[in-house]
């Protein structure tokens, strides 16, 4: 509506206009204050529009970046792409997977940013997975499966899901289901008119709603600030017109179905660059888009940026398993697993004696919990609990983990019987499980040479915090703090950091001279806040220890970025090898930062991780930071290779998932020096 009213005044503003709904950008200067009047189309009420000049922006100003992105969104619309969320997609080129009742919309995530090399358009290929099933279809299926618990099952299945309404290509999160409402109910429009949902969709979109007794879906947008306080609003959606997005949980467990889907999503580097070049071509061959850009004196290049990178080079203590408790319901299969464990244990250096095997009379959750608790009470020397379970039983898994991680702290291993049912793969599977069990008991699978003495590394993101407590960086300490959404992160981190430093002192009899913090989950807009508030608060924690002033390095880890790296060899694009670093041209002017491609990519293209050094009193050079970070990506013991982020970040995410999804409380402090959550 605002866009339409502004369009009525092109005689005043001129034809070249960029408007995002609140800020108006013009290439010409108007009077300091301009007052215009328009008629609101919905009720013919006269609306006064006040345009007030706030700034004159030179092209080099960082404040121009939002303006450039407004122009870019307009260009994407001109060439036929639809805005869904923050990305643009092409529904006309959708790939239909009829067998799986899915469709994949190809598209792009785009953004303009200023780097050391100048002003760049950052493009990444994106895909939106949509389901052919409407929410009403899902409800009907659930009703056929469970009529008695229908409403409860709908709540479990749908609340928290993201849906798309195709009449306006907008996505919404389902926050609740309004069972007492239906499309026959009325609501009030902005002009005061009362209408039903049926009439509203018929009049505005030409859509006829067929099912009149369906409930409505409730979406709560984020609170908006207005004069007088925050305004709470909600949006009601019709299930028949709302379509599920994302990959169904059942499909995620189907290898063949996921293979069919990933064929269209994980494209090669060559296909990836072809899609990007096609977008650039569409922009530069469309007269209307060229006219839009030209009106502002802008143009978009036709080639992908080529720059020189550098490549970092790639570069044990095992636990003894003497007291292990194994609970099972299939004794023959368990016996075969134990036998295989013993065969693979010796070659990899694990000393293992025969575990205590207990056969359960049934697979009920209570049976598992009572049996485990009984043996933990009667045999306090047990080192590990291993449970063989049938199927994907979240309730059973959660009960076992709550018992072993909170009430009776002991490392535990849950094994799905399907994992060990294939005889030809049993030896390989048993070895992987044994290595995971070894890690949970404090064993060290491998290490890397880190030439920085007395170094402590931590990740303060997402609740759990991790630090190393050994010079070889292979011993770990973790803590979990539950916080409310609006609570300051630093409050919980202070508790964790002090506990970690005390643990480090217990193990090494001194405090670390250098501390490296990898801070995950920070966007560009939050960097100043982290620099000006979090880091000083962190430094203040050190005052707890008399005369203690360690050197501190604070590195922000950004995974959700649009930058994509490719290798160029033999006149074709490919995926860069692990250890690829770009620390110029694409980097930012105000920070010491770099892009690191630490992991190996089998499918798709090279998506690096962006690292920004916000604070560095250890005088580590950019080269030191890059090599240290790359080595940290080698220390995740659940994967025999490098990963995309430093190991402390990955461990923190694993622990956060376990604590939030299954434990719903802080794990016992007795497990804090073990990787019990792997």
XYZ file of C-alpha atoms in Angstrom:
678
model
C 0.000 0.000 0.000
C 2.837 2.409 0.884
C 4.620 1.561 -2.350
C 1.470 2.303 -4.345
C 0.938 5.672 -2.676
C 4.569 6.689 -3.274
C 4.199 5.697 -6.917
C 1.373 8.233 -7.272
C 3.876 11.045 -6.637
C 6.517 10.293 -9.259
C 5.967 13.805 -10.605
C 7.492 15.080 -7.340
C 10.077 12.394 -6.585
C 11.052 11.593 -10.161
C 11.045 8.234 -11.924
C 14.255 6.995 -10.298
C 13.235 5.947 -6.792
C 14.344 3.317 -4.284
C 11.899 2.714 -1.436
C 11.948 -0.041 1.186
C 8.701 0.872 2.927
C 10.150 3.419 5.343
C 13.298 4.965 3.836
C 13.153 6.760 0.489
C 16.345 7.089 -1.582
C 16.482 9.648 -4.408
C 19.251 10.729 -6.820
C 18.025 14.337 -6.610
C 17.601 16.623 -3.620
C 14.081 17.725 -2.667
C 13.198 20.427 -0.194
C 14.129 19.608 3.396
C 10.477 18.755 4.136
C 7.904 17.763 1.508
C 4.270 17.049 2.426
C 2.151 15.024 -0.012
C -1.369 13.630 0.102
C -2.745 10.339 -1.217
C -5.986 8.399 -1.098
C -5.791 4.993 0.565
C -7.306 2.584 -1.935
C -8.962 0.331 0.633
C -11.200 3.021 2.135
C -10.510 6.207 0.092
C -9.262 7.940 3.233
C -6.852 10.811 2.687
C -3.345 10.031 3.957
C -0.661 12.653 4.561
C 2.866 11.651 3.530
C 5.777 13.566 5.011
C 9.179 13.281 3.325
C 12.040 14.713 5.366
C 15.655 14.734 4.250
C 17.975 13.084 6.786
C 21.299 12.551 4.994
C 23.204 13.077 1.769
C 25.217 9.914 1.173
C 28.407 9.771 -0.911
C 28.741 6.521 -2.929
C 31.635 5.409 -0.710
C 29.560 5.565 2.493
C 28.774 2.279 4.243
C 25.275 3.683 4.782
C 24.750 3.197 1.033
C 24.862 -0.595 1.417
C 21.163 -0.891 2.453
C 20.273 1.349 -0.499
C 22.246 -0.821 -2.935
C 20.400 -3.884 -1.640
C 17.024 -2.169 -2.100
C 17.929 -1.516 -5.756
C 19.135 -5.122 -6.112
C 15.833 -6.505 -4.777
C 14.016 -4.391 -7.342
C 16.250 -5.770 -10.116
C 15.643 -9.368 -8.992
C 11.902 -8.739 -9.154
C 12.235 -7.266 -12.651
C 13.932 -10.416 -13.999
C 11.102 -12.597 -12.652
C 12.434 -13.929 -9.336
C 10.166 -14.174 -6.292
C 11.274 -13.053 -2.832
C 10.724 -15.832 -0.268
C 12.156 -14.955 3.117
C 15.491 -13.290 2.368
C 16.274 -15.153 -0.860
C 14.938 -14.969 -4.415
C 13.586 -18.046 -6.214
C 12.283 -18.979 -9.645
C 9.034 -21.009 -9.266
C 8.785 -21.314 -13.066
C 11.948 -23.453 -13.095
C 10.866 -25.694 -10.202
C 12.059 -29.313 -10.266
C 9.129 -31.622 -9.501
C 9.867 -34.800 -7.523
C 6.446 -36.394 -7.950
C 7.396 -39.689 -6.312
C 8.255 -37.891 -3.087
C 5.557 -35.185 -3.379
C 8.196 -32.459 -3.343
C 9.292 -29.619 -5.553
C 12.582 -27.745 -5.490
C 12.684 -24.063 -6.380
C 16.109 -22.927 -7.628
C 17.182 -19.483 -6.544
C 19.854 -17.230 -5.116
C 20.858 -15.554 -1.893
C 22.356 -12.179 -2.706
C 23.875 -9.229 -0.930
C 26.069 -6.257 -1.720
C 28.954 -5.509 0.601
C 32.088 -3.419 0.664
C 35.395 -5.240 1.118
C 39.103 -4.478 0.820
C 38.721 -4.967 -2.930
C 35.797 -2.577 -3.381
C 32.045 -3.024 -3.787
C 30.976 -6.601 -4.546
C 27.764 -8.433 -5.315
C 27.884 -11.628 -3.251
C 25.810 -14.459 -4.779
C 25.197 -18.005 -3.612
C 22.941 -20.587 -5.213
C 20.011 -21.499 -2.967
C 17.226 -24.071 -3.158
C 13.821 -24.012 -1.500
C 12.301 -27.425 -0.824
C 8.496 -27.269 -0.852
C 6.044 -30.060 -0.279
C 3.004 -30.649 -2.441
C 1.067 -31.351 0.758
C -0.913 -28.544 2.298
C -1.224 -28.376 6.073
C -4.799 -29.596 5.632
C -3.505 -32.691 3.797
C -1.176 -33.421 6.715
C -4.046 -32.961 9.168
C -6.256 -35.371 7.220
C -3.482 -37.994 7.201
C -2.967 -37.628 10.955
C -6.720 -37.952 11.518
C -6.782 -41.261 9.655
C -3.829 -42.550 11.691
C -4.921 -41.386 15.137
C -8.497 -40.199 15.580
C -8.434 -40.282 19.391
C -5.279 -38.182 19.824
C -5.764 -36.178 16.637
C -5.296 -32.708 18.115
C -2.238 -33.718 20.155
C -0.643 -35.361 17.113
C -1.318 -32.276 14.991
C 0.302 -30.058 17.608
C 3.402 -32.292 17.750
C 3.694 -32.482 13.968
C 2.873 -28.924 12.960
C 3.765 -26.436 15.719
C 7.224 -25.065 14.995
C 7.017 -25.929 11.280
C 7.578 -23.362 8.535
C 4.839 -23.062 5.921
C 4.536 -21.025 2.744
C 1.396 -19.355 1.425
C 1.737 -19.475 -2.340
C -0.715 -16.669 -3.020
C 1.925 -14.207 -1.730
C 5.055 -16.421 -1.453
C 5.532 -15.611 2.222
C 6.766 -18.009 4.871
C 5.406 -18.267 8.407
C 6.223 -20.272 11.509
C 3.244 -22.098 13.038
C 3.128 -21.110 16.719
C -0.248 -22.622 17.612
C -3.410 -24.151 16.170
C -6.689 -22.340 16.846
C -9.133 -25.263 17.035
C -12.095 -23.029 17.898
C -11.733 -20.901 14.749
C -12.520 -21.633 11.085
C -12.556 -19.840 7.693
C -16.185 -18.897 8.406
C -15.014 -16.622 11.240
C -14.693 -12.891 10.719
C -11.872 -10.418 11.234
C -11.512 -6.645 10.835
C -9.580 -5.034 7.983
C -7.487 -1.871 8.416
C -10.361 0.273 7.143
C -12.715 -1.160 9.776
C -14.592 -3.488 7.417
C -15.568 -6.859 8.911
C -15.189 -9.852 6.570
C -14.854 -13.623 6.722
C -11.694 -15.462 5.700
C -13.691 -17.101 2.885
C -14.772 -13.761 1.420
C -11.352 -12.156 1.934
C -9.475 -14.774 -0.106
C -12.178 -14.866 -2.776
C -12.151 -11.080 -3.243
C -8.394 -10.413 -2.979
C -6.851 -13.543 -4.519
C -9.681 -15.246 -6.402
C -9.257 -18.339 -4.199
C -12.244 -20.470 -3.157
C -11.787 -22.201 0.201
C -13.375 -25.664 0.078
C -13.142 -26.979 3.651
C -15.223 -24.758 5.922
C -14.634 -26.566 9.228
C -10.848 -26.621 9.250
C -9.124 -24.899 12.197
C -6.802 -21.940 11.654
C -3.051 -21.691 12.166
C -1.624 -18.952 14.374
C 1.638 -17.140 13.652
C 3.070 -14.602 16.103
C 5.340 -12.073 14.365
C 8.131 -10.471 16.346
C 7.004 -7.599 18.536
C 7.184 -4.249 16.801
C 8.169 -1.092 18.624
C 5.897 1.914 18.325
C 5.333 5.036 20.352
C 3.793 3.981 23.636
C 5.497 0.574 23.768
C 5.730 -2.695 21.887
C 2.804 -3.899 19.789
C 1.861 -7.576 19.853
C 0.093 -8.880 16.758
C -0.783 -12.270 15.342
C -1.660 -13.678 11.937
C -4.199 -16.433 11.250
C -3.584 -18.746 8.288
C -5.855 -21.222 6.518
C -4.364 -24.779 6.485
C -5.794 -25.448 3.018
C -3.763 -22.532 1.611
C -0.584 -23.157 3.630
C 2.001 -25.593 2.278
C 4.697 -27.393 4.225
C 8.337 -26.545 3.550
C 11.515 -28.466 4.227
C 12.299 -32.154 4.079
C 9.877 -34.486 5.921
C 11.457 -36.327 8.858
C 10.497 -39.688 7.360
C 12.266 -38.797 4.127
C 15.467 -37.803 5.975
C 15.782 -41.414 7.100
C 15.244 -42.758 3.564
C 18.641 -43.005 1.856
C 17.238 -43.395 -1.665
C 14.852 -40.467 -1.300
C 17.603 -38.206 0.045
C 19.841 -39.269 -2.831
C 17.138 -38.232 -5.320
C 16.830 -34.863 -3.603
C 20.534 -34.084 -3.168
C 21.073 -34.652 -6.901
C 19.233 -31.372 -7.458
C 20.565 -29.466 -4.427
C 24.256 -30.357 -4.108
C 25.381 -29.272 -7.550
C 29.011 -29.313 -8.663
C 31.249 -26.256 -8.733
C 30.842 -26.053 -12.508
C 27.023 -26.132 -12.273
C 27.143 -23.658 -9.409
C 29.163 -21.096 -11.336
C 26.988 -21.662 -14.419
C 23.895 -20.700 -12.372
C 25.611 -17.560 -11.076
C 26.751 -16.558 -14.578
C 23.198 -17.114 -15.831
C 21.884 -14.700 -13.195
C 24.472 -12.084 -14.192
C 23.504 -12.582 -17.830
C 19.781 -12.193 -17.052
C 20.465 -8.928 -15.221
C 22.687 -7.515 -17.968
C 20.435 -8.468 -20.902
C 17.142 -7.234 -19.462
C 16.452 -3.651 -20.647
C 14.279 -2.822 -17.637
C 16.863 -4.016 -15.095
C 19.611 -2.114 -16.933
C 17.419 0.976 -16.848
C 16.856 0.551 -13.080
C 20.590 0.229 -12.423
C 21.536 2.938 -14.908
C 19.234 5.443 -13.245
C 21.527 5.283 -10.218
C 24.745 5.089 -12.197
C 25.223 1.434 -11.210
C 26.192 -1.610 -13.221
C 26.716 -5.280 -12.353
C 29.800 -7.065 -13.661
C 29.491 -10.107 -15.878
C 32.353 -12.230 -14.503
C 33.086 -13.996 -11.226
C 35.963 -12.523 -9.202
C 39.277 -14.372 -9.580
C 41.818 -13.924 -6.766
C 44.933 -15.680 -5.471
C 44.603 -17.855 -2.370
C 47.096 -19.637 -0.135
C 47.000 -23.245 1.042
C 47.759 -24.375 4.592
C 49.434 -27.770 5.010
C 47.767 -30.778 6.568
C 49.462 -32.147 9.227
C 47.607 -41.114 21.009
C 46.497 -41.904 24.121
C 43.773 -44.603 24.262
C 41.398 -45.413 27.126
C 41.199 -48.775 28.906
C 37.727 -50.306 29.091
C 37.583 -52.649 32.087
C 34.129 -52.093 33.585
C 31.388 -51.865 30.970
C 27.676 -52.571 31.408
C 25.665 -53.692 28.365
C 21.840 -53.788 28.426
C 20.124 -55.649 25.617
C 16.980 -57.428 24.501
C 18.577 -59.606 21.782
C 21.388 -61.634 23.437
C 22.714 -63.342 20.289
C 23.160 -60.065 18.419
C 24.756 -58.446 21.461
C 27.141 -61.369 21.882
C 28.264 -60.983 18.294
C 28.835 -57.251 18.848
C 30.939 -57.899 21.976
C 33.000 -60.466 20.083
C 33.607 -57.966 17.276
C 34.529 -55.263 19.802
C 37.271 -57.486 21.219
C 38.625 -58.227 17.717
C 38.949 -54.573 16.733
C 39.990 -53.226 20.164
C 43.563 -54.549 20.332
C 44.744 -53.260 16.911
C 43.681 -49.709 17.803
C 45.187 -49.851 21.303
C 42.045 -50.196 23.446
C 42.300 -52.652 26.354
C 38.860 -54.198 26.767
C 37.632 -56.924 29.119
C 34.311 -58.700 28.769
C 31.418 -56.391 29.734
C 28.567 -57.242 32.089
C 25.720 -58.249 29.780
C 22.139 -58.000 31.040
C 19.188 -59.269 29.032
C 15.982 -57.264 29.465
C 12.574 -58.931 29.526
C 11.064 -56.245 27.250
C 11.983 -52.964 25.574
C 9.808 -50.632 27.653
C 11.440 -47.404 28.789
C 10.836 -48.194 32.469
C 12.598 -51.546 32.095
C 15.736 -49.928 30.691
C 15.803 -47.190 33.332
C 15.217 -49.492 36.317
C 17.797 -52.036 35.141
C 20.499 -49.438 34.479
C 19.835 -47.662 37.782
C 19.973 -50.958 39.689
C 23.370 -51.942 38.275
C 24.849 -48.451 38.676
C 23.855 -48.546 42.339
C 25.205 -52.041 42.999
C 28.412 -51.675 40.942
C 29.907 -48.198 41.452
C 33.071 -49.023 39.446
C 31.276 -49.144 36.105
C 32.938 -46.951 33.464
C 30.364 -46.974 30.683
C 26.765 -47.986 29.952
C 25.966 -49.370 26.486
C 22.326 -49.871 25.463
C 21.101 -51.639 22.344
C 17.695 -50.231 21.414
C 15.139 -51.001 18.715
C 14.019 -48.275 16.317
C 14.214 -44.504 16.637
C 12.836 -44.224 20.167
C 13.257 -40.603 21.244
C 11.450 -41.260 24.527
C 13.751 -44.166 25.384
C 16.900 -42.347 24.275
C 15.937 -39.284 26.320
C 15.228 -41.389 29.428
C 18.587 -43.197 29.176
C 20.507 -39.953 28.670
C 18.718 -38.189 31.537
C 19.612 -41.062 33.847
C 23.249 -41.323 32.742
C 23.994 -37.621 32.234
C 22.061 -36.022 35.086
C 20.903 -38.416 37.830
C 23.634 -41.094 37.816
C 26.508 -39.482 35.883
C 28.337 -42.009 33.721
C 29.287 -41.994 30.015
C 26.710 -43.874 27.947
C 26.390 -45.247 24.433
C 23.044 -45.955 22.743
C 23.236 -48.270 19.715
C 20.328 -48.714 17.322
C 19.970 -52.413 16.515
C 19.623 -51.528 12.833
C 23.182 -50.130 12.901
C 24.671 -53.521 13.840
C 22.300 -55.772 11.875
C 24.341 -55.963 8.644
C 26.980 -58.662 9.073
C 29.251 -57.426 6.279
C 29.509 -53.969 7.876
C 29.674 -55.050 11.520
C 33.453 -54.864 11.896
C 33.630 -51.341 10.486
C 30.645 -50.189 12.561
C 32.046 -51.774 15.735
C 35.359 -49.979 15.267
C 33.636 -46.596 14.886
C 31.482 -47.210 17.964
C 34.520 -48.299 19.965
C 36.418 -45.148 18.998
C 33.432 -43.060 20.076
C 33.274 -44.922 23.398
C 37.018 -44.353 23.820
C 36.503 -40.592 23.367
C 33.706 -40.558 25.941
C 36.004 -42.173 28.496
C 38.725 -39.561 28.013
C 40.878 -41.342 25.441
C 42.682 -39.308 22.770
C 42.129 -40.495 19.198
C 44.621 -38.150 17.560
C 46.327 -34.833 18.137
C 47.938 -32.021 16.157
C 51.072 -30.032 16.816
C 50.144 -26.579 18.134
C 53.313 -24.540 18.818
C 51.637 -22.086 21.228
C 52.441 -23.067 24.805
C 49.924 -22.649 27.623
C 47.055 -22.121 25.204
C 43.417 -22.413 26.215
C 40.713 -22.467 23.572
C 37.006 -21.951 24.170
C 33.656 -21.385 22.478
C 31.111 -19.313 24.419
C 28.204 -19.693 21.991
C 24.829 -21.343 22.365
C 24.970 -22.263 26.053
C 27.766 -24.860 26.310
C 31.335 -23.656 26.760
C 34.458 -25.613 25.884
C 38.089 -25.271 26.848
C 41.216 -27.359 26.454
C 42.982 -28.373 29.670
C 46.151 -29.926 28.223
C 49.135 -28.584 26.285
C 48.427 -31.034 23.441
C 44.869 -29.626 23.215
C 43.282 -33.064 23.589
C 41.613 -32.797 26.989
C 38.353 -30.955 27.312
C 36.169 -29.227 29.847
C 32.528 -28.335 29.217
C 29.706 -26.625 31.058
C 26.076 -25.946 30.153
C 24.138 -22.902 31.306
C 20.455 -22.450 30.448
C 19.540 -18.831 29.774
C 16.385 -16.958 28.870
C 16.271 -15.376 25.369
C 16.783 -11.837 26.688
C 19.427 -12.702 29.279
C 22.941 -11.462 28.631
C 25.228 -14.201 27.342
C 28.151 -12.965 29.409
C 26.413 -13.790 32.723
C 26.521 -17.519 32.067
C 29.894 -17.350 30.381
C 31.500 -15.821 33.475
C 30.501 -18.853 35.566
C 31.779 -21.248 32.905
C 35.064 -19.436 32.315
C 35.984 -19.285 36.002
C 35.163 -22.983 36.447
C 37.242 -23.851 33.382
C 40.251 -21.850 34.593
C 40.059 -23.570 37.973
C 39.958 -26.958 36.234
C 42.932 -25.987 34.085
C 44.854 -25.045 37.231
C 43.991 -28.408 38.849
C 45.353 -30.314 35.856
C 48.390 -28.180 34.950
C 49.191 -26.428 38.286
C 49.265 -23.038 36.580
C 46.923 -20.786 34.628
C 47.083 -20.398 30.833
C 49.210 -17.567 29.479
C 47.177 -17.274 26.278
C 43.455 -17.809 25.775
C 41.784 -18.074 22.371
C 38.008 -17.658 22.263
C 36.067 -18.839 19.202
C 32.733 -16.992 19.377
C 30.050 -18.580 17.207
C 26.724 -17.099 16.145
C 27.572 -13.407 15.625
C 26.315 -11.481 12.597
C 28.083 -8.473 11.086
C 25.607 -6.166 12.787
C 26.534 -7.548 16.226
C 30.322 -7.204 15.908
C 30.502 -3.773 17.542
C 28.361 -4.946 20.457
C 30.619 -7.960 21.016
C 33.744 -5.794 20.786
C 32.491 -3.049 23.077
C 30.609 -5.119 25.654
C 31.354 -8.852 25.666
C 35.139 -8.678 25.412
C 35.585 -6.117 28.252
C 33.294 -8.248 30.441
C 35.375 -11.291 29.586
C 38.605 -9.524 30.543
C 37.014 -8.484 33.827
C 36.576 -12.166 34.732
C 40.366 -12.539 34.949
C 40.458 -10.119 37.887
C 39.089 -12.933 40.067
C 42.621 -14.355 40.110
C 45.222 -12.029 41.719
C 47.823 -10.591 39.310
C 46.463 -12.677 36.438
C 46.514 -10.948 33.041
C 46.544 -13.549 30.261
C 46.922 -12.694 26.597
C 43.542 -12.936 24.893
C 42.526 -13.630 21.302
C 38.822 -13.310 20.451
C 37.748 -14.717 17.071
C 34.205 -14.589 15.693
C 33.147 -17.634 13.642
C 30.575 -17.002 10.898
C 29.106 -19.981 9.036
C 26.000 -18.393 7.537
C 27.625 -16.425 4.753
C 26.997 -16.041 1.028
C 30.644 -16.159 -0.044
C 31.494 -19.250 -2.078
C 34.995 -20.308 -3.122
C 35.956 -22.256 -6.252
C 39.211 -23.572 -7.566
C 40.186 -22.861 -11.169
C 42.221 -25.523 -12.928
C 42.296 -26.944 -16.442
C 39.848 -24.226 -17.551
C 37.090 -25.442 -15.237
C 35.709 -24.594 -11.812
C 36.037 -27.069 -8.963
C 36.077 -27.296 -5.179
C 39.075 -25.860 -3.297
C 41.106 -28.340 -1.208
C 41.011 -28.260 2.614
C 43.305 -25.576 4.001
C 42.440 -22.952 1.380
C 42.631 -19.426 2.826
C 41.598 -16.091 1.310
C 42.745 -13.122 3.412
C 42.558 -10.233 0.944
C 40.149 -8.599 -1.547
C 37.076 -10.315 -0.029
C 37.984 -9.331 3.522
C 36.676 -6.347 5.473
C 38.385 -2.986 5.847
C 37.849 -2.557 9.580
C 38.811 -6.016 10.888
C 41.561 -8.611 10.666
C 39.624 -11.425 9.011
C 39.991 -14.366 6.628
C 38.002 -17.077 4.887
C 39.076 -20.666 5.569
C 37.959 -23.748 3.675
C 38.917 -26.402 6.251
C 36.771 -29.363 5.195
C 36.688 -31.642 2.176
C 33.650 -31.371 -0.090
C 32.420 -34.440 -1.975
C 29.283 -32.823 -3.388
C 28.297 -29.236 -4.028
C 30.607 -26.248 -3.886
C 33.106 -24.781 -1.468
C 31.371 -22.913 1.340
C 34.106 -21.481 3.593
C 33.844 -20.191 7.144
C 34.508 -16.524 7.873
C 36.759 -15.722 10.846
C 37.069 -12.212 12.302
C 39.699 -11.382 14.916
C 38.099 -8.749 17.153
C 40.755 -8.709 19.863
C 44.349 -9.912 19.939
C 46.750 -9.058 22.757
C 48.750 -12.245 22.171
C 50.333 -10.588 19.115
C 49.475 -13.585 16.944
C 49.965 -12.746 13.278
C 47.180 -13.424 10.754
C 49.229 -16.405 9.564
C 49.339 -17.798 13.133
C 45.578 -17.338 13.530
C 44.897 -19.096 10.246
C 47.131 -22.075 11.026
C 45.803 -22.392 14.573
C 42.197 -22.294 13.366
C 42.869 -24.881 10.671
C 44.465 -27.209 13.223
C 41.465 -26.813 15.523
C 39.305 -28.088 12.662
C 41.221 -31.409 12.897
C 40.282 -32.140 16.524
C 36.669 -33.287 16.196
C 36.881 -36.966 17.135
C 33.494 -37.946 15.759
C 34.773 -37.563 12.202
C 38.068 -38.890 10.769
C 38.935 -35.682 8.950
C 38.631 -31.927 9.095
C 35.328 -30.180 9.777
C 34.036 -26.760 8.788
C 34.473 -25.054 12.184
C 36.990 -25.392 15.044
C 36.331 -28.458 17.205
C 35.251 -26.486 20.327
C 32.399 -24.928 18.316
C 31.235 -28.304 17.034
C 31.446 -29.923 20.462
C 29.454 -27.010 21.915
C 26.698 -27.517 19.338
C 26.565 -31.271 20.044
C 26.275 -30.650 23.777
C 23.679 -27.893 23.278
C 21.550 -30.246 21.166
C 21.732 -33.065 23.724
C 20.968 -30.738 26.650
C 18.151 -28.849 24.956
C 16.535 -31.706 23.051
C 16.805 -34.614 25.481
C 18.124 -33.630 28.932
C 16.243 -30.336 29.430
C 18.678 -29.580 32.249
C 22.376 -29.129 32.929
C 24.469 -32.329 32.801
C 26.159 -33.499 35.996
C 29.401 -31.696 36.802
C 31.170 -35.081 37.143
C 31.036 -35.480 33.347
C 32.445 -32.037 32.548
C 35.923 -33.347 31.642
C 34.617 -36.010 29.233
C 33.118 -35.913 25.733
C 30.090 -37.851 27.015
C 27.717 -36.277 24.459
C 29.286 -37.657 21.269
